[in-house]
Coordinates of C-alpha atoms in Angstrom, one line a residue:
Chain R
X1 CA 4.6 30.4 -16.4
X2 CA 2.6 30.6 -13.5
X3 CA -0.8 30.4 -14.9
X4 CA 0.8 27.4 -17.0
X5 CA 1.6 25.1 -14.2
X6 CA -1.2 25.8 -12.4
X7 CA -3.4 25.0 -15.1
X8 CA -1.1 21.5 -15.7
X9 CA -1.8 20.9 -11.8
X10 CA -5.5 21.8 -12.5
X11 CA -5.2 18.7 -15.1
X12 CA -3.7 16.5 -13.3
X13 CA -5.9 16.8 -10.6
X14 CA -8.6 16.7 -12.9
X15 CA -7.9 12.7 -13.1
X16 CA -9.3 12.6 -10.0
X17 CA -13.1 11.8 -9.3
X18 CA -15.6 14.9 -8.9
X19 CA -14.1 17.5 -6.4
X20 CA -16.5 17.7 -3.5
X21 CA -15.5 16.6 0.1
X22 CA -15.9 16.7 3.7
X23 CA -14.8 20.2 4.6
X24 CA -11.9 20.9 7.1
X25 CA -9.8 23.3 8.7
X26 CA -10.7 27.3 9.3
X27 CA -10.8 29.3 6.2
X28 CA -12.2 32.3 7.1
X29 CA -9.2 34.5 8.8
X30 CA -6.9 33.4 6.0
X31 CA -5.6 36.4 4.8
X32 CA -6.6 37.9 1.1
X33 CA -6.3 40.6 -0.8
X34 CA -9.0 43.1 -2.2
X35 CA -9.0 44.8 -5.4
X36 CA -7.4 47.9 -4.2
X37 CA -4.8 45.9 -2.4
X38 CA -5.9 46.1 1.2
X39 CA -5.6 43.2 2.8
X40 CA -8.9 41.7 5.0
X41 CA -10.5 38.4 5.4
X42 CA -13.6 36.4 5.1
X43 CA -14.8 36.4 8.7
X44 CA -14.2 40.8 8.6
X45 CA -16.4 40.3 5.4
X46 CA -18.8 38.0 6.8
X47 CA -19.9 40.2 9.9
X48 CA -21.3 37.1 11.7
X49 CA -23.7 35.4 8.4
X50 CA -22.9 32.8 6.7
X51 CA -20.6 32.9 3.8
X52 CA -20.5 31.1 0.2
X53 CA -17.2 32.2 -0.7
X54 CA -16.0 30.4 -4.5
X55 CA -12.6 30.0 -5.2
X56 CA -11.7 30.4 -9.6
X57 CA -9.1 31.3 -11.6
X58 CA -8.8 33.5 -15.1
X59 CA -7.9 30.6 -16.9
X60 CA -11.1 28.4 -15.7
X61 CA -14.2 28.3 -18.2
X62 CA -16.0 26.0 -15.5
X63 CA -15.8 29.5 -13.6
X64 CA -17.0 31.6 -16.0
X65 CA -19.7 29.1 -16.8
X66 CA -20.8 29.7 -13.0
X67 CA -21.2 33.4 -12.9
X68 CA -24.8 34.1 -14.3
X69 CA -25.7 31.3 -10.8
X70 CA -23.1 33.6 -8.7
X71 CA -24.8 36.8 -10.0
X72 CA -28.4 35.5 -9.0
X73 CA -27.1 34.3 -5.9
X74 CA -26.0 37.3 -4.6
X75 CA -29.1 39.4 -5.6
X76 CA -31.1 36.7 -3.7
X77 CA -28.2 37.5 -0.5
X78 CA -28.7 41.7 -1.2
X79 CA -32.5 40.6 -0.3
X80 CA -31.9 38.6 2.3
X81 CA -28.7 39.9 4.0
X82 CA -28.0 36.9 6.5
X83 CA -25.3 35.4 3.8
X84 CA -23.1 37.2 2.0
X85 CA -20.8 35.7 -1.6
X86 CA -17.4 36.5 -1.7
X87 CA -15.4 35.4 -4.6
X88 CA -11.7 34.4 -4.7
X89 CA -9.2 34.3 -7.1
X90 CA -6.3 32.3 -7.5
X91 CA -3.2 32.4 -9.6
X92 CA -4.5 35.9 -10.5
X93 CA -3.4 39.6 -9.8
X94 CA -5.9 41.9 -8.5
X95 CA -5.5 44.6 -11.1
X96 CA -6.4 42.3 -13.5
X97 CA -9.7 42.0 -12.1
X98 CA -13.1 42.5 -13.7
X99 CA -15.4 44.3 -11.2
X100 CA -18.7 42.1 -10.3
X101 CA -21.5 43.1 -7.9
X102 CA -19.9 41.0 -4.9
X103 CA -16.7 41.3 -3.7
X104 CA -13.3 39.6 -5.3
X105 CA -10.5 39.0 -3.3
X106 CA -7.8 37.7 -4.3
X107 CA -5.7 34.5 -2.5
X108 CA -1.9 35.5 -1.9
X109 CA -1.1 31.7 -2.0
X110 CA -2.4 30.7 1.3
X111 CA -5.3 28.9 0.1
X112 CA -3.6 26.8 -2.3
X113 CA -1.5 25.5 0.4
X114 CA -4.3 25.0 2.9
X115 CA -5.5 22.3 0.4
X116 CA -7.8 24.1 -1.8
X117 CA -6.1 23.8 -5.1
X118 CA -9.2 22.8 -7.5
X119 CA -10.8 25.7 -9.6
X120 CA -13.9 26.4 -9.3
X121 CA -14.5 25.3 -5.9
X122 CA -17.6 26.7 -3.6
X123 CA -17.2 26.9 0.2
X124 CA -20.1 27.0 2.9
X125 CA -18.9 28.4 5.7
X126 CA -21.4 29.0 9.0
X127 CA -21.5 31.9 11.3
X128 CA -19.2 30.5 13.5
X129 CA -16.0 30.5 10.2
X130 CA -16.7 26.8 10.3
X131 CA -16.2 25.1 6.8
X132 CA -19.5 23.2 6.4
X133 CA -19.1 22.1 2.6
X134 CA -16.7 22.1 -0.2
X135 CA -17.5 21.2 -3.4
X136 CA -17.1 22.3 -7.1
X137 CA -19.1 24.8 -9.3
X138 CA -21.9 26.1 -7.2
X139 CA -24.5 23.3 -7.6
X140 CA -28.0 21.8 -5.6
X141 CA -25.3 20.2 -3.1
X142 CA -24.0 23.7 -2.3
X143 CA -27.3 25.0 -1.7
X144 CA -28.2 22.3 0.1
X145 CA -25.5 23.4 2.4
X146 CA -26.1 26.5 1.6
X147 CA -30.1 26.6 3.1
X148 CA -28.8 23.9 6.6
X149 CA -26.3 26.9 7.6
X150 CA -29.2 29.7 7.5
X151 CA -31.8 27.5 9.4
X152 CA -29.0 26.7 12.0
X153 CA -27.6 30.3 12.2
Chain I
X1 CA -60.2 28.5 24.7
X2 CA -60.2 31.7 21.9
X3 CA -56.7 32.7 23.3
X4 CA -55.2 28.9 23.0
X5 CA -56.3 29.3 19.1
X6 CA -54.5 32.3 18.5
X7 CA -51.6 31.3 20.9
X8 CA -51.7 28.3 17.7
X9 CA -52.2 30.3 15.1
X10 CA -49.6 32.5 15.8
X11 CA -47.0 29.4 16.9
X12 CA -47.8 28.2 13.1
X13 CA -47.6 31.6 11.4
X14 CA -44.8 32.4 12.8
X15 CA -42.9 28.6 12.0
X16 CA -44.3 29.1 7.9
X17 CA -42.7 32.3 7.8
X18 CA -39.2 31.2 9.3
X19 CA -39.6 28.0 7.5
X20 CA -40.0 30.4 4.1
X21 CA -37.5 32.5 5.0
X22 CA -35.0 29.6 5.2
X23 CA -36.2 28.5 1.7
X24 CA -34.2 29.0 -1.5
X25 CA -35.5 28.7 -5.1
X26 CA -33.0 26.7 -6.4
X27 CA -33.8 26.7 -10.2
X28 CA -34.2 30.5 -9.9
X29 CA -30.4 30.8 -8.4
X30 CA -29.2 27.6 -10.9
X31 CA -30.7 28.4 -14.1
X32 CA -31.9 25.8 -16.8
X33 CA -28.3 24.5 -17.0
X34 CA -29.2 22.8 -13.3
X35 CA -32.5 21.3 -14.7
X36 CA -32.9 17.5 -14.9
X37 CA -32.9 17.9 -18.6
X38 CA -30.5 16.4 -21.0
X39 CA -27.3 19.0 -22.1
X40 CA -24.6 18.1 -24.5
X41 CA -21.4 19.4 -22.8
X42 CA -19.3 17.8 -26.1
X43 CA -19.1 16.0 -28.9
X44 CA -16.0 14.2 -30.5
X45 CA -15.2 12.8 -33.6
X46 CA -12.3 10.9 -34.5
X47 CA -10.8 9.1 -37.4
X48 CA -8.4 5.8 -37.1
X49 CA -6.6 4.2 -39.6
X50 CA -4.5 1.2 -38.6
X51 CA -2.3 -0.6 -40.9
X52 CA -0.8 -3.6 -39.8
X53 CA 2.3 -5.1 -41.3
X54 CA 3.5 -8.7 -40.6
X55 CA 3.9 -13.0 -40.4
X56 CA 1.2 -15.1 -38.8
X57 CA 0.5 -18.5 -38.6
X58 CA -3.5 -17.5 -39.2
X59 CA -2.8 -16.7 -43.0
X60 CA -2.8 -18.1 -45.9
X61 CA -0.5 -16.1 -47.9
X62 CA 2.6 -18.0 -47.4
X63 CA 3.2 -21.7 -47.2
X64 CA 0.7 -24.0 -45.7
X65 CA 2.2 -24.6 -42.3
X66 CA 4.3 -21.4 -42.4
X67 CA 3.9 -18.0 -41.0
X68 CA 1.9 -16.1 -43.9
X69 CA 1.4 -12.4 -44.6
X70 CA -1.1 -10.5 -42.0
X71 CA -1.4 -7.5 -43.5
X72 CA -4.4 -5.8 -42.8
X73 CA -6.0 -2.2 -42.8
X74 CA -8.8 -0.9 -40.4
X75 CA -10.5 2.5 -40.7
X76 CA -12.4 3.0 -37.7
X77 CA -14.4 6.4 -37.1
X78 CA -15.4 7.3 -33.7
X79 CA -18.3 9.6 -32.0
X80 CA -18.3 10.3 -28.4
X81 CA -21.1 12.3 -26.9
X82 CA -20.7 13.7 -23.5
X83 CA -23.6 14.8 -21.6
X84 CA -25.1 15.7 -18.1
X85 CA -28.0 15.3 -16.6
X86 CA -28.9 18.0 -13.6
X87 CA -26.3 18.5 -11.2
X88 CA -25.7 14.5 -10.2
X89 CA -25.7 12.5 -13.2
X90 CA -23.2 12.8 -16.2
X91 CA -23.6 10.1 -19.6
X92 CA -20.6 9.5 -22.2
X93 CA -22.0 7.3 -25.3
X94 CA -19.2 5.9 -27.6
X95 CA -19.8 4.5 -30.9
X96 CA -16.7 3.2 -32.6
X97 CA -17.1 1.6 -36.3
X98 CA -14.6 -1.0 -37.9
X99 CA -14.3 -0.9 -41.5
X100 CA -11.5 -3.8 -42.5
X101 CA -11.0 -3.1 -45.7
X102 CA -8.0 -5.3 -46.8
X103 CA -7.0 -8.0 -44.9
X104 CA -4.5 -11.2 -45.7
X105 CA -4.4 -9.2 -49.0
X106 CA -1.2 -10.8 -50.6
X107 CA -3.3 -14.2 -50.7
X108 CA -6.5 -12.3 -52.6
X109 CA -3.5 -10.8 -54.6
X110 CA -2.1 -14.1 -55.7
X111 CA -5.5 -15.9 -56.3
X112 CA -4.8 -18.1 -53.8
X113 CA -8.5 -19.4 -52.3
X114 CA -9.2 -17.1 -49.5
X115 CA -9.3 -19.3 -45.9
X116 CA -11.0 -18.8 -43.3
X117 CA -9.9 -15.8 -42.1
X118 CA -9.5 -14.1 -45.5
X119 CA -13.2 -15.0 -46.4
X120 CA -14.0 -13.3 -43.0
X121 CA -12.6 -10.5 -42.8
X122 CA -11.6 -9.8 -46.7
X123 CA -14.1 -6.8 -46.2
X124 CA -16.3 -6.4 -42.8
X125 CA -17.8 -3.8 -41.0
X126 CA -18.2 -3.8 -37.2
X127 CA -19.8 -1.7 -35.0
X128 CA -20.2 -0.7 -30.8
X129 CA -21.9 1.5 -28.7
X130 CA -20.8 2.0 -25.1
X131 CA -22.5 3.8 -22.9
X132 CA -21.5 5.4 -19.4
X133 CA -23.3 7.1 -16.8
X134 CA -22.3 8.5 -13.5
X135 CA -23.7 9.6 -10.7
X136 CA -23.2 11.6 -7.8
X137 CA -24.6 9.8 -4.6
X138 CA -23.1 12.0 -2.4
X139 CA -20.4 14.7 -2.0
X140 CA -17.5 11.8 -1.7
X141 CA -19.8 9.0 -3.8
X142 CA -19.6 8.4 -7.3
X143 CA -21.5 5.2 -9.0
X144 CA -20.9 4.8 -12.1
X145 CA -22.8 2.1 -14.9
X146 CA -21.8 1.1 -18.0
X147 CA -23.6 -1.1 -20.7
X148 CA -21.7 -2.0 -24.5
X149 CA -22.8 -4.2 -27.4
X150 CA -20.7 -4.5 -30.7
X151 CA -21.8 -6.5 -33.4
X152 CA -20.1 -7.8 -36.8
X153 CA -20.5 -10.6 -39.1
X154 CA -19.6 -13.1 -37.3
X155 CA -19.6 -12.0 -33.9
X156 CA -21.8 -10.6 -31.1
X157 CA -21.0 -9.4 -27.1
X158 CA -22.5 -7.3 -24.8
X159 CA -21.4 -5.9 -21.6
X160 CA -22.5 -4.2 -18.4
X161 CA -20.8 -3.4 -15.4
X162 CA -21.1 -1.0 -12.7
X163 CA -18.0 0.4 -10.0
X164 CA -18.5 2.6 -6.7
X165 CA -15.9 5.1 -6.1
X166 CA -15.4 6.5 -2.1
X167 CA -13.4 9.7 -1.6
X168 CA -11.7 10.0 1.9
X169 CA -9.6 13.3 3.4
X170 CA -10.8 15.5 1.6
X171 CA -10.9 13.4 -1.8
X172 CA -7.0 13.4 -1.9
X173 CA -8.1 9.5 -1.3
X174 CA -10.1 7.8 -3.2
X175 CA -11.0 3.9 -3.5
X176 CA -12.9 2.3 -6.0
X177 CA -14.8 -1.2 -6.4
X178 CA -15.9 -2.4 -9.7
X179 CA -17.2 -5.3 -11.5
X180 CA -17.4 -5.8 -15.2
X181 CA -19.4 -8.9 -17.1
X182 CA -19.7 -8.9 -20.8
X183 CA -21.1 -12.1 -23.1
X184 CA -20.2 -13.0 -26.2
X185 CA -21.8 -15.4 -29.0
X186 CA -20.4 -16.1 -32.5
X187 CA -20.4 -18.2 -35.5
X188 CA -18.5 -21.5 -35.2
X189 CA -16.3 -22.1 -38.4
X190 CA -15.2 -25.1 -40.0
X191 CA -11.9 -25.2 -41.8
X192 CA -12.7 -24.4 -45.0
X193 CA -14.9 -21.3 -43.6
X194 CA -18.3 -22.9 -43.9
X195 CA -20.5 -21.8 -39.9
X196 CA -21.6 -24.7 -38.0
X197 CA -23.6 -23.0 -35.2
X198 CA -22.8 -20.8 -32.6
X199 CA -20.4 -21.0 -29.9
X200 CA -20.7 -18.6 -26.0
X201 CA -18.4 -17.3 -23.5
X202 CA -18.7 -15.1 -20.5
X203 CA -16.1 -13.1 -19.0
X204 CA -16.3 -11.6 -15.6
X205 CA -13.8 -9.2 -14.2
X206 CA -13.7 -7.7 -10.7
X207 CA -11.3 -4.8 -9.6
X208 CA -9.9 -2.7 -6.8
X209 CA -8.0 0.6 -7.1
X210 CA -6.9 3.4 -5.1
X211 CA -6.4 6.9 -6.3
X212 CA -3.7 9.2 -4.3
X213 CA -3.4 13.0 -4.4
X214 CA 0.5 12.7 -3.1
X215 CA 1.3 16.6 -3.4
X216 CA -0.5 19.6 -5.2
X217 CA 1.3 18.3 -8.7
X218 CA 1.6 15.0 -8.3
X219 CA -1.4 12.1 -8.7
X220 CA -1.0 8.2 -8.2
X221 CA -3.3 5.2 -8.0
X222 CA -3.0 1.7 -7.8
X223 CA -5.1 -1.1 -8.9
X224 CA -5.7 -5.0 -9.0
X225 CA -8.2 -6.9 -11.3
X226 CA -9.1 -10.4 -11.4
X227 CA -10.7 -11.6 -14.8
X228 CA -12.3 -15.2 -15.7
X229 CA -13.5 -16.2 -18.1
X230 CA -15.2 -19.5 -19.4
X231 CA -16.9 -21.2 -22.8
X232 CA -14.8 -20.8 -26.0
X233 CA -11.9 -18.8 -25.1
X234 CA -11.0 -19.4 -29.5
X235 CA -12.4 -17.4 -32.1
X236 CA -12.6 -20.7 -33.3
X237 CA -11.0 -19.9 -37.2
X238 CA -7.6 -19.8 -35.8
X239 CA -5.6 -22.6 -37.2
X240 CA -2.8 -24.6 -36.1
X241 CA 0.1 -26.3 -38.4
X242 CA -0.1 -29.9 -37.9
X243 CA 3.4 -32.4 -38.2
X244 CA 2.1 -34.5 -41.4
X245 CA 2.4 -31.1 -43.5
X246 CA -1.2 -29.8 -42.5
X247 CA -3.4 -27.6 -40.4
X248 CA -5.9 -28.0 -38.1
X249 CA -8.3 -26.3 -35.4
X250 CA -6.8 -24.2 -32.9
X251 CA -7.9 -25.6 -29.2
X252 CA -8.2 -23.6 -26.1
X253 CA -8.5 -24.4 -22.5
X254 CA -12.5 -24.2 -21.1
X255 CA -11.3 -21.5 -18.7
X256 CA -8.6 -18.5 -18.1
X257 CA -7.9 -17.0 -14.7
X258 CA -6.2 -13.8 -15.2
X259 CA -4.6 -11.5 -12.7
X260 CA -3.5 -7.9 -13.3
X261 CA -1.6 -5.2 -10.9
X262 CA -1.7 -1.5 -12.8
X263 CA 0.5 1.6 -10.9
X264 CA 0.2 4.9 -12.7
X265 CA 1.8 8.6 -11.3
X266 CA 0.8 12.0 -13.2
X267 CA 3.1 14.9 -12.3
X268 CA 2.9 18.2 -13.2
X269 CA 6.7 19.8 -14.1
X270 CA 7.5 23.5 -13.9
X271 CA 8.1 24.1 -17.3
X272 CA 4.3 23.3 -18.6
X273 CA 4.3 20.1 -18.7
X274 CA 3.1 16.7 -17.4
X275 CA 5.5 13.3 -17.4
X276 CA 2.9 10.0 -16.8
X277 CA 4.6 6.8 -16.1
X278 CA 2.6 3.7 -15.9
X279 CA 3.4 0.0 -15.0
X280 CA 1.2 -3.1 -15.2
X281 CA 2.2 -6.8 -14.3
X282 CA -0.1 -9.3 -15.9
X283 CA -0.3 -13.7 -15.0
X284 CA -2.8 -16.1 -15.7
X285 CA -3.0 -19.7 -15.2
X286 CA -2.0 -20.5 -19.2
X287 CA 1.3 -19.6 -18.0
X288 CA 1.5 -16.2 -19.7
X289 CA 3.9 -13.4 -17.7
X290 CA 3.6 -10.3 -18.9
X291 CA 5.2 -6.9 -17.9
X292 CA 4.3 -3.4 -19.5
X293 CA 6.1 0.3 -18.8
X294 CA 5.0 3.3 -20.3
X295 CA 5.8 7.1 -20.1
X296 CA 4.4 9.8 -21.7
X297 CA 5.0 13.3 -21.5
X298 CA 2.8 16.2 -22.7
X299 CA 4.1 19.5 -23.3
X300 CA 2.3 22.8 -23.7
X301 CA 3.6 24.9 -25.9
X302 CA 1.8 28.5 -25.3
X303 CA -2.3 29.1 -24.6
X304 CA -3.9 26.0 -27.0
X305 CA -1.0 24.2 -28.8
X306 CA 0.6 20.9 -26.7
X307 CA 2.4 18.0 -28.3
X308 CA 2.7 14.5 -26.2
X309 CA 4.9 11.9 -27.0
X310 CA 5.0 8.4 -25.1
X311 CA 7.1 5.0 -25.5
X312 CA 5.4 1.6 -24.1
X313 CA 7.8 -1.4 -23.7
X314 CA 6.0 -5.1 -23.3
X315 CA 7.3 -8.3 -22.1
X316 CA 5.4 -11.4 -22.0
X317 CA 6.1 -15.2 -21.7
X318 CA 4.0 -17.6 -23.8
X319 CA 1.2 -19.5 -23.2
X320 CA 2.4 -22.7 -22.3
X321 CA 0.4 -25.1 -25.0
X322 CA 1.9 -22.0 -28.1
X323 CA 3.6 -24.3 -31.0
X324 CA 4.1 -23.8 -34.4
X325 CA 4.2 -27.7 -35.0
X326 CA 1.4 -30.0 -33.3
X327 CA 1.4 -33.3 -32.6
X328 CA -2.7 -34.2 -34.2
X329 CA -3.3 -35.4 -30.3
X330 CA -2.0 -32.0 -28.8
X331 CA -4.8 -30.1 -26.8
X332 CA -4.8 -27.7 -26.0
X333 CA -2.9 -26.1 -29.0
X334 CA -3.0 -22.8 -30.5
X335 CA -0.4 -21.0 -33.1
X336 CA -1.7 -17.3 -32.3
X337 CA 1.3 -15.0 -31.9
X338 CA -0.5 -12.8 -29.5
X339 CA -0.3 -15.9 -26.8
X340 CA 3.8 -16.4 -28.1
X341 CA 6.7 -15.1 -26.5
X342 CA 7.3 -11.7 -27.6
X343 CA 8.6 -8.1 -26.6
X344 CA 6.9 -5.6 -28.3
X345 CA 7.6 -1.6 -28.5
X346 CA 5.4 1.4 -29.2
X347 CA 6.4 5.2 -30.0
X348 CA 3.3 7.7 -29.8
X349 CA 3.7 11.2 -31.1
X350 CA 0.4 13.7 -31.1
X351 CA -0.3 17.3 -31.4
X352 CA -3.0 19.2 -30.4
X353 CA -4.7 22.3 -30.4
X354 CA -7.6 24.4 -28.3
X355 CA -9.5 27.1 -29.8
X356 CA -11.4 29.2 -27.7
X357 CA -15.0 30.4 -28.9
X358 CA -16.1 32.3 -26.0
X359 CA -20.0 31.3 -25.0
X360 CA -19.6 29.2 -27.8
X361 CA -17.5 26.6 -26.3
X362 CA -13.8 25.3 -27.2
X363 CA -12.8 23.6 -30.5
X364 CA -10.3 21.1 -30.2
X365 CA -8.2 19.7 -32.9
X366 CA -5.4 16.8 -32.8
X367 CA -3.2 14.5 -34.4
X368 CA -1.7 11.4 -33.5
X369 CA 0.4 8.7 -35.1
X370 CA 1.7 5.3 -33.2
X371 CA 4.4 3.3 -34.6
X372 CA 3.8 -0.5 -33.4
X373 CA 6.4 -3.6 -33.3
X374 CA 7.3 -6.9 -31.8
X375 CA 9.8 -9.4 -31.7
X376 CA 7.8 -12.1 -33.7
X377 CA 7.2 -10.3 -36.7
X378 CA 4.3 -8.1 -36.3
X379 CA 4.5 -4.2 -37.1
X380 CA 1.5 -1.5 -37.9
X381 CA 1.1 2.3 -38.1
X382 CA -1.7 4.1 -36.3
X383 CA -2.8 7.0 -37.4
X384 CA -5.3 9.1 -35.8
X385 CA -7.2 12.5 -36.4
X386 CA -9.8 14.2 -33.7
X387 CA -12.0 17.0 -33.6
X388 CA -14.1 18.4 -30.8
X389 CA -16.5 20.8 -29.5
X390 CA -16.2 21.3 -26.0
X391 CA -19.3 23.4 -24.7

């Protein structure tokens, strides 16, 4: 029932114009959940880099669309290692969880109330655990953002 | 001297390589799917058929000055393409075609010499194509343009028109401007159907609206548009009965001014389902009132299967020169029972259903029927029939 209403919320909100904003508030000490249950945070993940942390859901095929783009972008952040991609799931259970090559955490309903209800959503956020863009599947804007972080870390 | 050249060299080396480092390939990380090229994300086909039962005063299968049988059947098949462009720009084309293929038809059935309307429309085809694009300015602008042209027998329009849309706090806000113009041109009639050249009129519309995220399930926007419009405001077949036990030409005002105010809520309920409600007040300077509710409610019933069923309820005054008897020196005059007083009532029922292919996309199936009636003797049945590939 859950995964239901979300998904009717997700439509609804869907009526809306293209999901990408001006960013606000601090994301990155909300707390969230890894697979094994522990509980930790983005900034503890980030260790000081800048973080592209994208929020999905099971139910989401503009998600699933995104992955081969996540997948590439964290290769190019192993290489690199002054960013690091941490997915986020919401409305999901982290048992249910399919394993991927950069970490998934999952949202114990903190998110959603801090405003970030729209599936998939990618977040920029700067060394500092400032939100410096929001926007929807991981796209040029994102990388935009994405590349203005790193030269200012 | 040697050492100030290094010292530059190595200044510039050093920049390039920080100045790489900071680069990302972005088509490597997006893929094709975030190249400027053209990708279908869907196509839609759908099937209308409309069947109108009723009185008018623009037939001729009933008495000469009285209301005569408007029965009429349209079959109107539908594609919509949906496509995007890169990451910024999306298109939708729409190409709706009219096939009338009875209309009037108790005249035809009793011999009776088709009017003008029956020799019109007896069989017609009609077609559009509307096309929309949208783009992405920035992460909170949207522009969006849109160009139409239909054509038919008798009758020709095109349209353009383009609307800004500005999110603000966090797009929970968002306000949008727009401005719509279409032309039309189309064959003058005489009353007994013969064309005697070609009559114009324009019709300009500019709106305002404002879009409202009021809680994480519930959605509401407002809007106001201002339409006018000028030339023949006629089709210029309609007829008019005339006291001396005739008919004559229908005349319309040079001008309309025409105000609307349109609220709308979405909310999400807890049991799977979504209750719309929508409200529109509608004047205009020929005197015509109009008020219009709707609610619909769609239901999900498991992963792919919803049903949605809606009721719309509409009031209107009538336009204040409406008779069904003219004096000969009465202008302007018309007898067209859209411009009458009238309530009217709609029931919508539809069913649908969302079949996951995996990579493949999503095929969507659904049904829909419409039941349609008014005060002033006007009824029809809608039924339509959709399938899509989402990708």
């Amino acid at each position: 029932m859950l995964h239901r209403h979300s998904l009717l919320i997700a439509f609804v909100l869907s009526c809306a114009p293209a999901a990408s904003s001006p960013p606000v508030g601090d994301v990155s000490h909300i707390p969230l959940e890894d697979t094994v249950g522990n509980t930790t945070n983005l900034a503890t993940l980030a260790h000081g880099r800048v973080t592209v942390a994208t929020l999905w859901a099971p139910w989401c095929e503009g998600c699933r669309e995104e992955e081969p783009a996540l997948l590439r972008l964290h290769q190019l952040a192993m290489q690199r290692r002054d960013f690091v991609l941490v997915s986020i799931a919401i409305d999901a259970k982290a048992e249910e969880l399919a394993k991927t090559p950069y970490p998934r955490l999952v949202d114990t309903g903190t998110f959603a109330e801090v405003g970030h209800r729209r599936v998939p959503t990618t977040l920029v956020i700067d060394a500092s655990g400032r939100t410096v863009y929001e926007g929807g599947a991981l796209d040029r804007a994102a990388l935009d953002a994405l590349t203005k972080a790193l030269r200012t870390n | 001297m040697t050492r100030f050249f290094l010292a530059v060299l190595l200044v510039l080396a050093w920049t390039s390589a920080a100045r790489a480092e900071g680069e990302i390939d972005y088509a490597k990380i997006l893929g094709p799917r975030e190249s400027d090229a053209l990708e279908i994300t869907s196509i839609a086909m759908r099937l209308t058929a409309y069947s109108q039962e009723g009185l008018g005063f623009q037939s001729k299968a009933g008495p000469v000055q009285g209301p005569g049988s408007e029965r009429l059947t349209v079959f109107e098949p539908q594609l919509e393409v949906r496509a995007k462009q890169g990451d910024r720009i999306t298109h939708r084309v729409w190409v709706p075609v009219d096939i009338v293929t009875s209309a009037s038809a108790n005249a035809i059935d009793r011999g009776a010499t088709p009017d003008v309307i029956t020799n019109a429309s007896q069989h017609n085809e009609a077609g559009s194509i509307d096309w929309t694009m949208q783009y992405k300015a920035g992460d909170t602008t949207t522009v969006t343009l849109r160009s139409g042209a239909h054509l038919e027998e008798e009758f020709r329009s095109w349209l353009v028109g383009a609307s800004v849309s500005q999110g603000f706090f966090e797009q929970n806000t968002v306000i949008t401007l727009g401005l719509l113009s279409s032309l039309d041109w189309f064959d003058n009639f005489e009353l007994d159907g013969s064309r005697n050249g070609i009559k114009r009129r324009s019709t300009v519309t500019g709106s305002v609206g404002v879009t409202q995220v009021l809680s994480p399930s519930t959605l509401a926007s407002l809007s106001y548009g201002i339409t006018t419009q000028a030339g023949e405001l006629g089709n210029t077949w309609n007829i008019v009965p005339i006291q001396g036990d005739t008919v004559d030409h229908e005349i319309m005002p040079a001008s309309r001014l025409r105000h609307a105010i349109v609220a709308r809520v979405a909310q999400a309920l807890p049991w799977s389902a979504v209750l719309k409600g929508y409200y529109r007040f509608y004047a205009d300077d020929w005197a015509i009132v109009g008020h219009t509710f709707e609610v619909q409610l769609l239901q999900h019933i498991g992963k792919s299967l919803y049903a949605g069923f809606g009721w719309r309820h509409h009031t209107q005054t009538g336009a204040r020169f409406f008779t069904t008897l003219a004096d000969p020196s009465m202008a302007p005059r018309t007898a067209d029972s859209d411009l009458q007083a009238l309530d009217s009532d709609s029931f919508t029922g539809r069913l649908g259903i969302d079949i996951p292919r995996g990579r493949d996309g999503t095929l969507h199936f659904d049904i829909a029927y419409e039941r349609y009636f008014r005060t002033n003797d006007l009824s029809s049945n809608v039924f339509t029939c959709s399938t899509a590939i989402l990708f």
